[in-house]
Protein backbone atom coordinates (compact mmCIF):
# COMPACT_ATOMS: atom_id res chain seq x y z
CA MET A 1 7.38 -12.04 -38.26
CA PRO A 2 10.54 -11.87 -36.09
CA ALA A 3 12.49 -9.20 -38.01
CA PRO A 4 9.84 -6.43 -37.97
CA LYS A 5 9.07 -7.11 -34.30
CA ASN A 6 12.71 -6.80 -33.29
CA SER A 7 13.07 -3.63 -35.32
CA ILE A 8 10.07 -2.07 -33.64
CA ARG A 9 11.32 -3.13 -30.23
CA ARG A 10 14.75 -1.58 -30.80
CA SER A 11 13.10 1.64 -31.89
CA LEU A 12 10.96 1.68 -28.79
CA LEU A 13 13.95 1.07 -26.54
CA VAL A 14 15.78 4.02 -28.04
CA THR A 15 12.74 6.23 -27.57
CA SER A 16 12.50 5.04 -23.97
CA ALA A 17 16.10 5.97 -23.26
CA ILE A 18 15.57 9.48 -24.64
CA VAL A 19 12.38 10.04 -22.68
CA LEU A 20 13.87 8.70 -19.44
CA SER A 21 17.04 10.75 -19.84
CA THR A 22 15.02 13.93 -20.36
CA ALA A 23 12.88 13.22 -17.30
CA LEU A 24 15.88 12.58 -15.06
CA THR A 25 17.80 15.70 -16.08
CA ALA A 26 14.95 18.23 -16.13
CA PRO A 27 15.19 20.68 -13.21
CA ALA A 28 12.44 20.92 -10.64
CA ALA A 29 10.51 24.14 -10.92
CA PHE A 30 9.61 24.21 -7.26
CA ALA A 31 11.25 23.15 -4.04
CA ALA A 32 9.84 23.67 -0.59
CA PRO A 33 11.66 23.29 2.74
CA SER A 34 11.23 20.13 4.74
CA PRO A 35 9.19 20.15 7.96
CA SER A 36 10.79 21.82 10.94
CA ALA A 37 13.14 19.80 13.07
CA GLY A 38 11.36 20.40 16.32
CA SER A 39 8.02 18.85 15.47
CA SER A 40 6.56 16.05 17.52
CA SER A 41 6.29 12.51 16.19
CA LYS A 42 3.35 11.31 18.26
CA PRO A 43 0.44 9.80 16.31
CA SER A 44 -2.61 11.96 15.78
CA ALA A 45 -5.46 11.11 18.07
CA GLY A 46 -8.01 10.89 15.29
CA SER A 47 -6.21 8.28 13.19
CA SER A 48 -7.31 4.85 14.29
CA ALA A 49 -5.72 2.30 12.00
CA ASP A 50 -3.07 1.39 14.56
CA SER A 51 -3.51 2.50 18.14
CA SER A 52 -0.50 0.45 19.20
CA ALA A 53 2.01 1.85 21.64
CA THR A 54 5.67 1.45 20.89
CA VAL A 55 7.79 -1.06 22.77
CA SER A 56 11.16 -2.52 21.97
CA ALA A 57 11.11 -5.13 19.26
CA ASP A 58 11.41 -8.75 20.27
CA PRO A 59 15.16 -9.45 19.87
CA SER A 60 14.37 -12.86 18.44
CA LYS A 61 12.57 -11.23 15.51
CA THR A 62 15.57 -10.02 13.55
CA PRO A 63 15.32 -8.77 9.97
CA SER A 64 16.43 -11.07 7.20
CA LYS A 65 18.55 -8.32 5.72
CA LYS A 66 20.64 -5.72 7.47
CA PRO A 67 19.21 -2.25 8.16
CA LYS A 68 20.17 0.39 5.64
CA ASP A 69 23.45 2.24 6.03
CA SER A 70 23.64 5.79 7.27
CA LYS A 71 23.57 7.49 3.90
CA ASN A 72 19.89 6.70 3.47
CA SER A 73 18.50 5.91 6.88
CA LYS A 74 19.76 8.81 8.98
CA GLY A 75 18.35 12.27 9.16
CA SER A 76 18.51 14.84 11.93
CA LYS A 77 16.61 13.76 15.02
CA ASP A 78 14.35 15.48 17.52
CA SER A 79 14.57 15.13 21.29
CA LYS A 80 12.77 11.77 21.20
CA GLY A 81 15.07 10.27 18.60
CA SER A 82 12.57 10.46 15.76
CA LYS A 83 13.80 11.69 12.42
CA ALA A 84 12.83 15.32 11.95
CA ALA A 85 14.58 16.18 8.69
CA PRO A 86 15.39 14.02 5.66
CA PRO A 87 18.95 12.83 5.07
CA ALA A 88 21.12 14.74 2.64
CA LYS A 89 21.30 11.77 0.31
CA MET A 90 18.37 9.52 -0.54
CA SER A 91 17.68 6.85 -3.13
CA THR A 92 17.17 7.98 -6.72
CA VAL A 93 15.12 4.96 -7.77
CA GLY A 94 12.49 6.33 -10.13
CA GLY A 95 14.43 9.47 -10.98
CA ALA A 96 17.08 11.87 -9.70
CA LEU A 97 14.54 14.45 -8.51
CA LEU A 98 12.94 11.91 -6.20
CA GLY A 99 16.21 11.65 -4.28
CA ARG A 100 16.17 15.34 -3.39
CA ALA A 101 14.89 16.69 -0.10
CA GLY A 102 11.86 18.95 -0.13
CA THR A 103 8.99 19.22 -2.59
CA GLN A 104 9.54 18.28 -6.22
CA VAL A 105 6.97 19.46 -8.75
CA ASN A 106 7.06 21.15 -12.13
CA LEU A 107 4.77 24.14 -11.77
CA ALA A 108 4.59 25.20 -15.39
CA SER A 109 1.92 27.48 -16.79
CA GLY A 110 -1.55 26.05 -16.29
CA VAL A 111 -0.52 23.66 -13.52
CA PRO A 112 -2.43 24.22 -10.27
CA VAL A 113 -0.38 25.16 -7.23
CA LEU A 114 0.00 22.57 -4.52
CA PRO A 115 -2.52 22.71 -1.68
CA LYS A 116 -1.72 24.72 1.41
CA GLY A 117 -1.41 23.22 4.85
CA LEU A 118 0.55 20.07 3.95
CA SER A 119 2.58 19.04 6.99
CA ALA A 120 3.51 15.42 6.23
CA ARG A 121 7.16 14.51 6.45
CA SER A 122 6.85 12.63 3.19
CA TRP A 123 4.23 12.24 0.46
CA ILE A 124 3.84 11.28 -3.18
CA VAL A 125 1.20 11.64 -5.90
CA ALA A 126 1.44 9.19 -8.81
CA ASP A 127 -0.57 7.93 -11.75
CA ALA A 128 -1.36 4.31 -10.85
CA GLU A 129 -1.30 3.08 -14.45
CA SER A 130 1.36 5.08 -16.27
CA GLY A 131 3.58 5.17 -13.20
CA GLU A 132 4.29 8.89 -13.59
CA VAL A 133 5.06 10.66 -10.32
CA LEU A 134 3.23 13.98 -10.55
CA ALA A 135 4.72 15.48 -7.39
CA ALA A 136 6.54 14.32 -4.29
CA HIS A 137 7.95 15.52 -1.00
CA ASN A 138 10.92 13.61 0.45
CA ALA A 139 9.76 10.59 -1.52
CA HIS A 140 12.60 8.29 -0.45
CA TRP A 141 12.85 9.34 3.20
CA GLU A 142 13.04 6.09 5.18
CA LEU A 143 10.48 6.28 7.96
CA ALA A 144 8.59 3.87 10.18
CA PRO A 145 5.65 2.61 8.08
CA ALA A 146 3.16 1.38 10.73
CA SER A 147 0.38 -0.81 9.31
CA THR A 148 0.80 0.39 5.74
CA LEU A 149 3.45 -2.36 5.78
CA LYS A 150 0.56 -4.83 5.86
CA MET A 151 0.17 -4.09 2.13
CA LEU A 152 3.52 -5.82 1.57
CA PHE A 153 2.47 -8.63 3.91
CA ALA A 154 -0.69 -9.15 1.86
CA ASP A 155 1.00 -8.82 -1.53
CA THR A 156 3.52 -11.47 -0.44
CA LEU A 157 1.17 -14.00 1.18
CA LEU A 158 -2.19 -13.64 -0.58
CA PRO A 159 -1.36 -16.20 -3.30
CA LYS A 160 -0.52 -18.85 -0.69
CA TRP A 161 -3.98 -20.23 0.10
CA PRO A 162 -7.52 -20.29 -1.31
CA SER A 163 -9.82 -17.98 0.63
CA SER A 164 -11.88 -20.95 1.82
CA THR A 165 -8.92 -22.60 3.60
CA GLU A 166 -9.69 -23.14 7.30
CA HIS A 167 -7.27 -22.90 10.21
CA GLU A 168 -7.75 -23.66 13.90
CA VAL A 169 -5.84 -21.11 15.95
CA GLU A 170 -3.26 -22.45 18.38
CA PRO A 171 -1.92 -20.43 21.33
CA SER A 172 1.51 -20.29 19.68
CA ASP A 173 -0.02 -18.55 16.65
CA LEU A 174 -0.69 -15.46 18.74
CA ALA A 175 2.65 -15.33 20.52
CA GLY A 176 4.79 -12.21 20.26
CA ILE A 177 2.04 -9.67 19.52
CA GLY A 178 3.22 -6.25 20.66
CA SER A 179 1.60 -4.46 23.58
CA GLY A 180 -1.19 -2.13 22.50
CA SER A 181 -1.48 -3.68 19.04
CA SER A 182 -4.62 -3.21 16.99
CA MET A 183 -6.61 -6.45 17.12
CA VAL A 184 -9.62 -7.90 15.31
CA GLY A 185 -10.47 -10.30 18.14
CA ILE A 186 -9.18 -13.73 17.14
CA LYS A 187 -9.59 -16.42 19.81
CA GLU A 188 -7.49 -19.48 20.51
CA ASP A 189 -8.94 -22.87 19.54
CA GLU A 190 -11.42 -21.24 17.15
CA THR A 191 -11.45 -21.98 13.42
CA TYR A 192 -11.29 -19.19 10.85
CA THR A 193 -11.16 -19.16 7.08
CA VAL A 194 -8.34 -17.39 5.28
CA HIS A 195 -10.99 -15.00 4.00
CA ASP A 196 -11.90 -14.11 7.60
CA LEU A 197 -8.26 -13.54 8.48
CA TRP A 198 -7.61 -11.22 5.53
CA LEU A 199 -10.69 -9.18 6.40
CA GLY A 200 -9.21 -8.82 9.88
CA VAL A 201 -5.91 -7.64 8.39
CA PHE A 202 -7.38 -5.07 6.01
CA LEU A 203 -10.38 -3.73 7.91
CA ARG A 204 -9.26 -3.74 11.54
CA SER A 205 -5.51 -3.81 10.87
CA GLY A 206 -5.47 -6.81 13.18
CA ASN A 207 -1.99 -7.81 14.28
CA ASP A 208 -3.56 -10.98 15.64
CA ALA A 209 -4.77 -11.88 12.13
CA VAL A 210 -1.30 -11.16 10.74
CA ARG A 211 0.32 -13.44 13.31
CA VAL A 212 -2.05 -16.31 12.53
CA LEU A 213 -1.39 -16.03 8.79
CA ALA A 214 2.35 -15.78 9.46
CA ALA A 215 2.14 -18.96 11.56
CA MET A 216 0.39 -20.69 8.66
CA ASN A 217 3.27 -19.52 6.46
CA GLY A 218 5.98 -21.18 8.54
CA GLY A 219 6.35 -18.54 11.20
CA VAL A 220 7.26 -14.87 11.63
CA GLU A 221 10.93 -15.28 10.71
CA ASN A 222 10.14 -17.01 7.43
CA THR A 223 7.40 -14.49 6.62
CA VAL A 224 9.71 -11.53 7.29
CA ALA A 225 12.33 -13.06 5.00
CA GLU A 226 9.78 -13.52 2.21
CA MET A 227 8.50 -9.97 2.62
CA ASN A 228 12.02 -8.54 2.37
CA GLU A 229 12.67 -10.66 -0.70
CA HIS A 230 9.43 -9.48 -2.32
CA ALA A 231 10.27 -5.86 -1.52
CA GLU A 232 13.55 -6.24 -3.39
CA GLU A 233 11.73 -7.79 -6.35
CA LEU A 234 9.41 -4.77 -6.44
CA GLN A 235 12.47 -2.48 -6.23
CA ALA A 236 11.11 -1.13 -2.95
CA LEU A 237 14.68 -0.75 -1.79
CA ASP A 238 14.01 1.68 1.06
CA THR A 239 12.03 -1.01 2.85
CA VAL A 240 13.33 -3.24 5.64
CA VAL A 241 10.83 -5.52 7.37
CA VAL A 242 11.39 -6.63 10.97
CA SER A 243 7.81 -7.25 12.14
CA PRO A 244 5.29 -8.46 9.53
CA ASP A 245 2.41 -6.44 11.02
CA GLY A 246 4.18 -3.07 10.87
CA TYR A 247 4.49 -2.82 14.65
CA ASP A 248 7.31 -0.44 15.56
CA ALA A 249 10.64 -2.26 15.56
CA GLU A 250 14.23 -1.08 15.46
CA GLY A 251 15.51 -0.88 11.89
CA GLN A 252 12.08 -1.27 10.29
CA VAL A 253 11.55 1.39 7.62
CA SER A 254 9.87 2.13 4.33
CA SER A 255 9.20 5.26 2.29
CA ALA A 256 6.32 6.97 0.54
CA TYR A 257 7.81 5.87 -2.76
CA ASP A 258 8.08 2.23 -1.69
CA LEU A 259 4.61 2.06 -0.17
CA THR A 260 3.21 3.38 -3.44
CA LEU A 261 5.09 0.70 -5.40
CA ILE A 262 3.79 -1.95 -3.02
CA ALA A 263 0.19 -0.75 -3.30
CA ARG A 264 0.46 -0.71 -7.09
CA SER A 265 1.62 -4.31 -7.05
CA GLY A 266 -1.08 -5.43 -4.64
CA LEU A 267 -3.81 -3.84 -6.72
CA GLN A 268 -3.00 -6.25 -9.52
CA LYS A 269 -4.56 -9.00 -7.39
CA LYS A 270 -8.32 -9.48 -7.35
CA ASP A 271 -8.49 -10.50 -3.70
CA PHE A 272 -6.24 -7.62 -2.63
CA ARG A 273 -8.63 -5.21 -4.34
CA GLU A 274 -11.63 -6.83 -2.68
CA TYR A 275 -10.23 -6.73 0.85
CA ALA A 276 -8.74 -3.24 0.51
CA SER A 277 -12.08 -1.83 -0.65
CA THR A 278 -14.38 -3.58 1.80
CA VAL A 279 -16.09 -1.09 4.08
CA ARG A 280 -17.68 -3.46 6.59
CA ALA A 281 -18.01 -7.20 7.11
CA ASP A 282 -19.19 -9.81 9.59
CA PHE A 283 -16.40 -11.49 11.56
CA PRO A 284 -16.73 -14.80 13.44
CA GLY A 285 -17.02 -14.45 17.20
CA GLU A 286 -16.28 -16.85 20.03
CA THR A 287 -18.10 -20.16 20.40
CA ARG A 288 -20.36 -20.14 23.46
CA LYS A 289 -23.14 -22.21 24.96
CA ASN A 290 -26.62 -20.75 24.79
CA LYS A 291 -29.27 -21.08 27.47
CA LYS A 292 -30.13 -24.53 26.19
CA GLY A 293 -26.52 -25.65 26.49
CA LYS A 294 -26.00 -25.78 22.73
CA LYS A 295 -22.78 -24.41 21.28
CA VAL A 296 -23.35 -21.41 19.05
CA ARG A 297 -21.03 -19.03 17.32
CA GLU A 298 -22.30 -15.60 16.42
CA SER A 299 -20.54 -12.94 14.40
CA PHE A 300 -19.89 -9.26 14.96
CA GLU A 301 -19.46 -6.41 12.52
CA ILE A 302 -16.08 -4.90 11.75
CA GLN A 303 -15.58 -1.67 9.82
CA ASN A 304 -12.67 -0.41 7.76
CA THR A 305 -10.52 2.12 9.61
CA ASN A 306 -9.61 3.83 6.32
CA ARG A 307 -11.59 7.02 6.87
CA LEU A 308 -11.55 8.08 3.23
CA LEU A 309 -13.39 4.83 2.54
CA SER A 310 -15.72 4.67 5.54
CA GLY A 311 -16.01 8.35 6.46
CA ASP A 312 -15.87 9.90 9.92
CA TYR A 313 -17.39 12.77 11.89
CA ASP A 314 -15.02 15.33 10.38
CA ILE A 315 -14.22 13.80 6.99
CA PRO A 316 -16.53 12.53 4.21
CA VAL A 317 -16.00 9.48 2.03
CA TYR A 318 -13.69 10.57 -0.79
CA GLN A 319 -15.22 10.41 -4.26
CA GLY A 320 -13.77 7.47 -6.19
CA ILE A 321 -11.78 6.01 -3.28
CA ALA A 322 -11.09 2.28 -3.51
CA GLY A 323 -8.62 1.49 -0.66
CA VAL A 324 -5.79 0.93 0.21
CA LYS A 325 -4.30 0.86 3.80
CA ASN A 326 -3.72 3.07 6.80
CA GLY A 327 -1.59 2.86 9.90
CA ASN A 328 -0.68 4.66 13.11
CA THR A 329 2.01 3.93 15.70
CA THR A 330 4.03 6.02 18.13
CA GLU A 331 7.17 5.97 15.99
CA ALA A 332 5.47 6.24 12.60
CA GLY A 333 2.72 8.67 13.41
CA ALA A 334 -0.19 8.40 10.98
CA THR A 335 0.50 6.85 7.57
CA PHE A 336 -1.77 6.16 4.62
CA THR A 337 -1.70 4.97 1.03
CA GLY A 338 -4.87 5.43 -1.02
CA VAL A 339 -6.06 4.74 -4.56
CA ALA A 340 -8.89 6.63 -6.22
CA GLU A 341 -10.41 7.06 -9.68
CA GLN A 342 -12.09 10.08 -11.23
CA ASP A 343 -12.97 10.57 -14.89
CA GLY A 344 -11.09 7.46 -15.94
CA ARG A 345 -7.80 8.40 -14.26
CA VAL A 346 -6.46 6.35 -11.33
CA LEU A 347 -4.13 7.99 -8.83
CA LEU A 348 -2.13 6.68 -5.89
CA VAL A 349 -1.29 8.95 -2.96
CA THR A 350 0.88 8.10 0.04
CA VAL A 351 1.20 10.39 3.06
CA MET A 352 3.53 9.70 5.99
CA ASN A 353 3.44 11.32 9.41
CA PRO A 354 1.72 14.71 9.22
CA GLU A 355 3.25 17.08 11.75
CA LYS A 356 -0.15 18.65 12.41
CA LYS A 357 -1.85 16.51 15.03
CA GLU A 358 -5.47 17.34 14.32
CA GLY A 359 -8.01 14.55 14.01
CA ASN A 360 -7.80 12.55 10.78
CA GLN A 361 -5.04 14.84 9.49
CA VAL A 362 -3.45 12.13 7.36
CA TYR A 363 -6.72 11.67 5.47
CA LYS A 364 -7.32 15.39 5.09
CA GLU A 365 -3.88 15.89 3.55
CA THR A 366 -4.37 12.83 1.33
CA ALA A 367 -7.69 14.22 0.08
CA LYS A 368 -6.03 17.54 -0.74
CA LEU A 369 -3.32 15.76 -2.71
CA PHE A 370 -5.90 13.66 -4.58
CA ASP A 371 -7.79 16.83 -5.48
CA TRP A 372 -4.60 18.44 -6.73
CA GLY A 373 -3.54 15.33 -8.63
CA PHE A 374 -6.81 14.96 -10.51
CA GLU A 375 -6.70 18.64 -11.44
CA ALA A 376 -3.02 18.58 -12.41
CA ALA A 377 -2.99 15.27 -14.29
CA GLY A 378 -2.34 15.83 -17.99
CA LYS A 379 -1.00 19.31 -17.30
CA VAL A 380 2.05 18.72 -15.10
CA ASP A 381 5.32 17.21 -16.28
CA PRO A 382 6.24 14.25 -14.05
CA VAL A 383 9.21 14.44 -11.69
CA GLY A 384 9.89 10.71 -11.79
CA GLU A 385 8.26 7.34 -12.23
CA LEU A 386 7.18 4.23 -10.37
CA VAL A 387 9.59 1.58 -11.57
CA PRO A 388 8.39 -1.89 -12.56
CA PRO A 389 9.42 -5.00 -10.61
CA ARG A 390 12.84 -6.43 -11.42
CA SER A 391 11.38 -9.42 -13.26
CA ALA A 392 9.26 -7.18 -15.50
CA ALA A 393 12.13 -4.80 -16.22
CA GLN A 394 14.49 -7.64 -17.04
CA ALA A 395 11.96 -9.39 -19.24
CA GLY A 396 11.20 -6.14 -21.06
CA ALA A 397 14.88 -5.45 -21.65
CA ARG A 398 15.50 -8.82 -23.32
CA PRO A 399 14.88 -9.06 -27.06
CA GLY A 400 11.68 -10.98 -27.47
CA GLY A 401 11.31 -11.04 -23.68
CA ALA A 402 8.07 -12.00 -22.07
CA GLY A 403 6.50 -10.08 -19.25
CA ALA A 404 6.22 -10.81 -15.56
CA SER A 405 4.48 -13.72 -13.97
CA ALA A 406 0.81 -13.80 -13.16
CA GLY A 407 -0.32 -11.06 -10.84
CA GLU A 408 2.79 -8.93 -11.42
CA ALA A 409 3.31 -5.98 -13.72
CA GLY A 410 0.13 -6.55 -15.60
CA GLY A 411 0.58 -10.28 -15.91
CA THR A 412 -2.30 -12.54 -16.76
CA GLY A 413 -3.62 -15.24 -14.50
CA GLU A 414 -5.43 -15.01 -11.18
CA GLY A 415 -4.62 -11.32 -10.93
CA ALA A 416 -6.71 -10.66 -14.05
CA LEU A 417 -10.40 -10.20 -13.61
CA GLY A 418 -13.35 -9.94 -15.92
CA ALA A 419 -15.93 -11.82 -17.87
CA ALA A 420 -14.87 -13.34 -21.14
CA ASP A 421 -17.54 -11.43 -23.04
CA GLY A 422 -16.46 -8.11 -21.54
CA ARG A 423 -19.58 -7.59 -19.42
CA PRO A 424 -19.01 -5.81 -16.10
CA VAL A 425 -18.66 -8.07 -13.11
CA ALA A 426 -18.84 -6.94 -9.50
CA SER A 427 -16.16 -7.77 -6.96
CA ALA A 428 -17.02 -11.19 -5.66
CA ALA A 429 -18.73 -11.42 -2.29
CA ALA A 430 -16.98 -14.22 -0.50
CA GLY A 431 -19.42 -14.63 2.34
CA GLY A 432 -19.39 -13.32 5.87
CA GLY A 433 -21.05 -10.06 4.86
CA ALA A 434 -18.00 -8.85 2.97
CA GLY A 435 -19.84 -8.26 -0.31
CA GLY A 436 -22.71 -5.93 -1.23
CA VAL A 437 -22.41 -2.73 0.75
CA GLY A 438 -19.16 -4.09 2.15
CA THR A 439 -17.29 -3.87 -1.14
CA ALA A 440 -16.55 -0.39 -2.42
CA LEU A 441 -15.67 -1.13 -6.01
CA ALA A 442 -16.85 -2.97 -9.06
CA VAL A 443 -14.59 -4.17 -11.82
CA THR A 444 -15.36 -4.45 -15.49
CA GLY A 445 -14.50 -7.26 -17.82
CA GLY A 446 -11.52 -7.78 -19.97
CA VAL A 447 -8.35 -9.77 -19.46
CA LEU A 448 -5.40 -7.94 -17.89
CA VAL A 449 -3.10 -7.79 -20.91
CA LEU A 450 0.61 -8.24 -20.44
CA LEU A 451 2.80 -5.49 -21.86
CA ALA A 452 6.14 -6.92 -22.89
CA GLY A 453 9.39 -5.78 -24.44
CA GLY A 454 10.19 -2.19 -25.38
CA ALA A 455 6.59 -1.02 -25.26
CA PHE A 456 6.60 -1.52 -21.49
CA LEU A 457 9.80 0.50 -21.17
CA VAL A 458 8.46 3.38 -23.25
CA ASN A 459 5.06 3.71 -21.65
CA ARG A 460 5.86 2.34 -18.20
CA ARG A 461 2.22 1.33 -18.16
CA TRP A 462 1.17 -1.28 -15.69
CA PRO A 463 -2.51 -1.58 -16.59
CA LEU A 464 -4.77 -1.99 -13.61
CA PRO A 465 -8.11 -3.70 -14.01
CA ASP A 466 -10.95 -1.23 -14.25
CA LEU A 467 -11.03 -1.45 -10.50
CA VAL A 468 -12.52 1.74 -9.25
CA ARG A 469 -15.90 2.21 -10.87
CA ARG A 470 -17.68 2.71 -7.58
CA ARG A 471 -21.13 1.43 -6.82
CA PRO A 472 -23.40 3.65 -4.74
CA ARG A 473 -23.40 2.62 -1.12
CA PRO A 474 -26.61 2.81 0.99
């Protein structure tokens, strides 16, 4: 009945306004100084998502929107020109406290203290479903993102083609790849499926795979424009894309807050979840002639460079980890956004450019923040929120408004996953060795229900599929 529904919605909107106002005006109980201005910005040797060296951006690859003005994009700089301290004024998207420099956290009674030894220039800990930001450090500091920007590339382009679509690589597809870029090993005149290419993007952070997909999408310039447009839709307003693969380029920036928004959006998509959680897969090699003169094409194994997912000599697989993406360039240092579940709670953590240059430092600091977040969740008052996409916010604000389109903000459609009878279903293995031990998470049934109107504004819930019930891996 229309009248009762509208009445309930108005009541919810009022409640939302009160809750949001309280959250934005509450003082932070703790503030820590930002990292020292003299620290180096070289990438840590142990972080292997992007081993690319920095060169000047191709002048023909200009961003589709102008770089941010000085009030947000400039901080003090070290001797190499890298930002060493956050700017005095930063964006307040998600809450006023998130625009402040330093650490923002409400350390009330019973809340665990933050872990020691955090050196990242920027980080954030957030509840992936409610959107509550539990703690943050320079959340809106605009920094070079490295290959974490590939999350935005994937979230923008994944719906374009079925995974079985085939493409024969032309020499022009691979033009413009930066010197020292991370590569998966794509060869000219060979045919790959879209599924192969996305595995190359997510597992090996292959800039060659990005360039081929961008060529299929009308070219780099068109892809950059679409990525910038999608970033604005997600309200990732700190983000400016110049190179779709995250390769260092003048004016290209993002923030820990934005990368977390982007990951949250991507995780609504079934195929994004599959690729981001795949530990290892077989990738097509080059066609050769065998001893009998017959053409054969063998495959080779690729492994995910996300060390919380695959493990390394000095860091174990993190309990409950299910992706998402890492990166490392000269300008950006090491960057990482991860999602993990423990005891039914799903957290997102983003860490950008640890100043300590020990091996795998970005993963070690991420693991510490996950540990803190799971212990603090339900005890700590949030310092802000992850905002919904513009379309979801606008739809929720309209009386009787519907929610976002499929795959966004909890929309139904291809982003929803599950059996109709509610039985658990594993992430689909799409061939090439990507399933089985290659996929780190299973998802249970149930349709991803759209939250519309005032209820979305009150709860800010963007329900993820039950995406992180991990299966044991041999």
